[in-house]
Coordinates of C-alpha atoms in Angstrom, one line a residue:
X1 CA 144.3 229.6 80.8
X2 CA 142.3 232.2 83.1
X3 CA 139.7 233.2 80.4
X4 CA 139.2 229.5 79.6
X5 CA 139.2 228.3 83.6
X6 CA 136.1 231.4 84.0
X7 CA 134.6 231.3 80.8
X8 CA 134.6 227.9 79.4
X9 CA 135.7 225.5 82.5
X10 CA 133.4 227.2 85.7
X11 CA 130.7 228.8 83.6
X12 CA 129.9 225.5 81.2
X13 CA 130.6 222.8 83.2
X14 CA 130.6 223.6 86.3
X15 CA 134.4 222.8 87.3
X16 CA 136.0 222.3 90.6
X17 CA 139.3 223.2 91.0
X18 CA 141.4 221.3 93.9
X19 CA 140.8 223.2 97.2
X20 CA 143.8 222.9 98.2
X21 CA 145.7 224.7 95.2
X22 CA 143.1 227.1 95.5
X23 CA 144.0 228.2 98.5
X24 CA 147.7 228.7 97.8
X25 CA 146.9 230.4 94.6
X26 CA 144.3 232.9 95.7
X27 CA 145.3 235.4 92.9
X28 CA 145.1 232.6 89.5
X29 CA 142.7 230.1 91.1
X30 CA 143.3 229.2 86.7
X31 CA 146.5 227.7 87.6
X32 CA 144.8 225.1 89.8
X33 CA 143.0 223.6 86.3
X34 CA 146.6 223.3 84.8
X35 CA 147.0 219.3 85.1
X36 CA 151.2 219.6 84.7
X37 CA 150.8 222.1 87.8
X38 CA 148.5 219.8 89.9
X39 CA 151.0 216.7 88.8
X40 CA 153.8 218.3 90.2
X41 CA 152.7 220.4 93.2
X42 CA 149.4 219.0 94.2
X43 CA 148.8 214.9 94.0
X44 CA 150.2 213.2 97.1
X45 CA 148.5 210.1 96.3
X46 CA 149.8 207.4 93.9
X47 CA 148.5 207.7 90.4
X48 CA 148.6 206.5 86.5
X49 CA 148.5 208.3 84.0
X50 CA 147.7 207.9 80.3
X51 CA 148.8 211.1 78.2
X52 CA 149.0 210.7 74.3
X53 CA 151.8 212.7 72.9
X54 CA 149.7 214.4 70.4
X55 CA 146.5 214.5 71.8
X56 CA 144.1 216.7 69.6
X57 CA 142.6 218.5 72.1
X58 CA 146.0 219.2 73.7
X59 CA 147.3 219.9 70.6
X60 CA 144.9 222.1 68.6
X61 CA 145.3 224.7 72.0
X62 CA 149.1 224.4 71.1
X63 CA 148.8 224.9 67.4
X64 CA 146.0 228.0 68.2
X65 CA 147.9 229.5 70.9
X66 CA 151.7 229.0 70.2
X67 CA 152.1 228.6 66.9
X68 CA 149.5 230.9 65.3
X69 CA 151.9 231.7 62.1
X70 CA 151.6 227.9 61.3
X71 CA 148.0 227.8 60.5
X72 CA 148.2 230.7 58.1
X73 CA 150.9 229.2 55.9
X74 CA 153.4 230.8 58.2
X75 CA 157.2 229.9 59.4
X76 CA 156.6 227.4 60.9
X77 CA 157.4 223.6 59.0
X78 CA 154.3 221.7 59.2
X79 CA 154.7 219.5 61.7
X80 CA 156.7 221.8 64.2
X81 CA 153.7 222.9 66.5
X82 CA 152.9 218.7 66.8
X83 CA 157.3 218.2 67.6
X84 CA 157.3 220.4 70.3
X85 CA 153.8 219.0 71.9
X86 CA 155.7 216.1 72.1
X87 CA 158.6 217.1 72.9
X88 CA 157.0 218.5 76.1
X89 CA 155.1 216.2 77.0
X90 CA 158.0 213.5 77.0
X91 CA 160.2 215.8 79.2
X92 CA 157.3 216.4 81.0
X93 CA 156.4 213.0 81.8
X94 CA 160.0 211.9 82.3
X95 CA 159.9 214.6 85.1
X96 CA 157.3 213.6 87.4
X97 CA 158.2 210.2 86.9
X98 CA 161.8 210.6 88.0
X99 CA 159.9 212.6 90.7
X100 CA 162.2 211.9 93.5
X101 CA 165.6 212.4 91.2
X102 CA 164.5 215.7 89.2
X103 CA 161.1 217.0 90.7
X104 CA 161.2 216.9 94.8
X105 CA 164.1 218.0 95.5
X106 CA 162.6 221.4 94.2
X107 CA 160.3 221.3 96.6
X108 CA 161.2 220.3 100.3
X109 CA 158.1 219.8 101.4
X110 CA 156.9 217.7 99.1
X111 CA 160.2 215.2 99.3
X112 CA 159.4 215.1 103.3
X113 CA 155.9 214.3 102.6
X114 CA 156.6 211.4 100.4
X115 CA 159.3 210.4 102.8
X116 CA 156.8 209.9 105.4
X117 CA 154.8 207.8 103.6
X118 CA 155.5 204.2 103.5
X119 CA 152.2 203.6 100.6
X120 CA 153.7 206.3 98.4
X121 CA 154.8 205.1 94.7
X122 CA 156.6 206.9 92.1
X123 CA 153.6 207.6 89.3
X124 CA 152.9 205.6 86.7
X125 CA 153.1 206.6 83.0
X126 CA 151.8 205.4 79.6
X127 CA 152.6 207.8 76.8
X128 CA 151.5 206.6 73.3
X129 CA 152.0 208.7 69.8
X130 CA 149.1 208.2 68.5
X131 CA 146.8 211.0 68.6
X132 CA 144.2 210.5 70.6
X133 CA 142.5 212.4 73.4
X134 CA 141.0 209.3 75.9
X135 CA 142.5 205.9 76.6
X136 CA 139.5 204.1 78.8
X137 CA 136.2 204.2 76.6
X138 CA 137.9 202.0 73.7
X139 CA 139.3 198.7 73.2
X140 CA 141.6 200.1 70.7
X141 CA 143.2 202.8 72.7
X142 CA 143.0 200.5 75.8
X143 CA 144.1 197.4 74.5
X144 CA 145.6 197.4 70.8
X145 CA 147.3 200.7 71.1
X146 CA 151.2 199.7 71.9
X147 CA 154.8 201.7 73.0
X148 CA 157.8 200.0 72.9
X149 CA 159.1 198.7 76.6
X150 CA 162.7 197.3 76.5
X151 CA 161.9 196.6 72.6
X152 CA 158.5 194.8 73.3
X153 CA 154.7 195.9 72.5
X154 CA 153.3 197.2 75.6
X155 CA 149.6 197.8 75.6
X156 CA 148.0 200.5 78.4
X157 CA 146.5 198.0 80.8
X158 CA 149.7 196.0 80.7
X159 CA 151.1 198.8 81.8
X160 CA 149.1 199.8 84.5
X161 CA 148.1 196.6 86.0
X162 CA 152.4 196.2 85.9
X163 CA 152.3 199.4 88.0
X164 CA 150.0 198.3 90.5
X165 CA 151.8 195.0 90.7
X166 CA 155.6 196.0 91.2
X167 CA 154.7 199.8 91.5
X168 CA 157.3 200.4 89.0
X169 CA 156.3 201.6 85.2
X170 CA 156.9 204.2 82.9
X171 CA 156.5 203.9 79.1
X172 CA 157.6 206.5 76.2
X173 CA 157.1 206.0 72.7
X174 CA 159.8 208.8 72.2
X175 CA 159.1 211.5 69.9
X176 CA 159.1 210.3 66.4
X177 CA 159.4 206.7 67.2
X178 CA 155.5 206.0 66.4
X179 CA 154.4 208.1 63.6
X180 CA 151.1 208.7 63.1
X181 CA 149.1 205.7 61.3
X182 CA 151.3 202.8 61.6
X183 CA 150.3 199.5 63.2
X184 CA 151.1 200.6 66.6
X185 CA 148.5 203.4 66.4
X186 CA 145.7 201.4 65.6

């Protein structure tokens, strides 16, 4: 994460890190480009989110990184790098949604801030299976794509426009349930 946050993140685009994490992590200003770490320690505001399960981007720096033996014909099952994305991401996810049950409580601060403030929401979550890497530029990802809410097709802006309504959403498609290329991954 440090040689890509210097080499690939400040030097080709031009990235900003949040000023705020930056200052509390003078030593890996890297960590402050980690979305999971910014999730957890540094949004106070109320936000969406729209994480694919097996996001290609995502996944390919898994595969690279974690699982290097699985590209090569290795020990690794095909498929295991992609499980254990998943697998991650749902846990992950569940977290910071349960934020006040599992994730605050970790953090003291944090719980007292949210405490205070009367506009605060848990976040909102949409987590398809469907491999993709952006859910705003297309109908299909917007719109068609689906997870399963109580047993009923739930599109992404369903889901978010029910979390700015009731301020109340989270949506899995749980590991496995929505395998690549079926109707719900259109």
């Amino acid at each position: 994460m440090d040689f890509e946050w210097h080499q690939v993140m400040r030097r080709l685009w031009n990235a900003r890190n949040d000023e705020s994490c930056e200052l509390l992590n003078v030593d890996l200003p890297a960590r402050c480009a980690d979305k999971t770490h910014l999730q957890r320690h540094h949004i106070t505001t109320s936000y969406f989110t729209r994480t694919d399960q097996l996001d290609p981007v995502a996944y390919a720096d898994v595969w690279r990184k974690f699982y290097p033996d699985a590209a090569i014909g290795g020990s690794y099952p095909i498929g295991m790098a992609g499980f254990k994305q998943s697998l991650g991401t749902v846990l992950n996810l569940q977290q910071i949604y349960d934020v006040n049950a599992q994730l605050l409580p970790r953090y003291p601060s944090e719980l007292s801030a949210v405490s205070a403030d009367a506009q605060w929401q848990a976040p909102g979550v949409f987590a398809p299976r469907c491999g993709d890497h952006e859910g705003l530029l297309s109908t299909r990802t917007y719109v068609n794509q689906t997870v399963p809410v109580a047993g009923v097709p739930t599109n992404y802006v369903t889901g978010f426009n029910t979390w700015l309504a009731t301020g109340n959403f989270a949506a899995y498609a749980p590991v496995g349930s929505i395998p690549m290329g079926v109707p719900s991954c259109p």
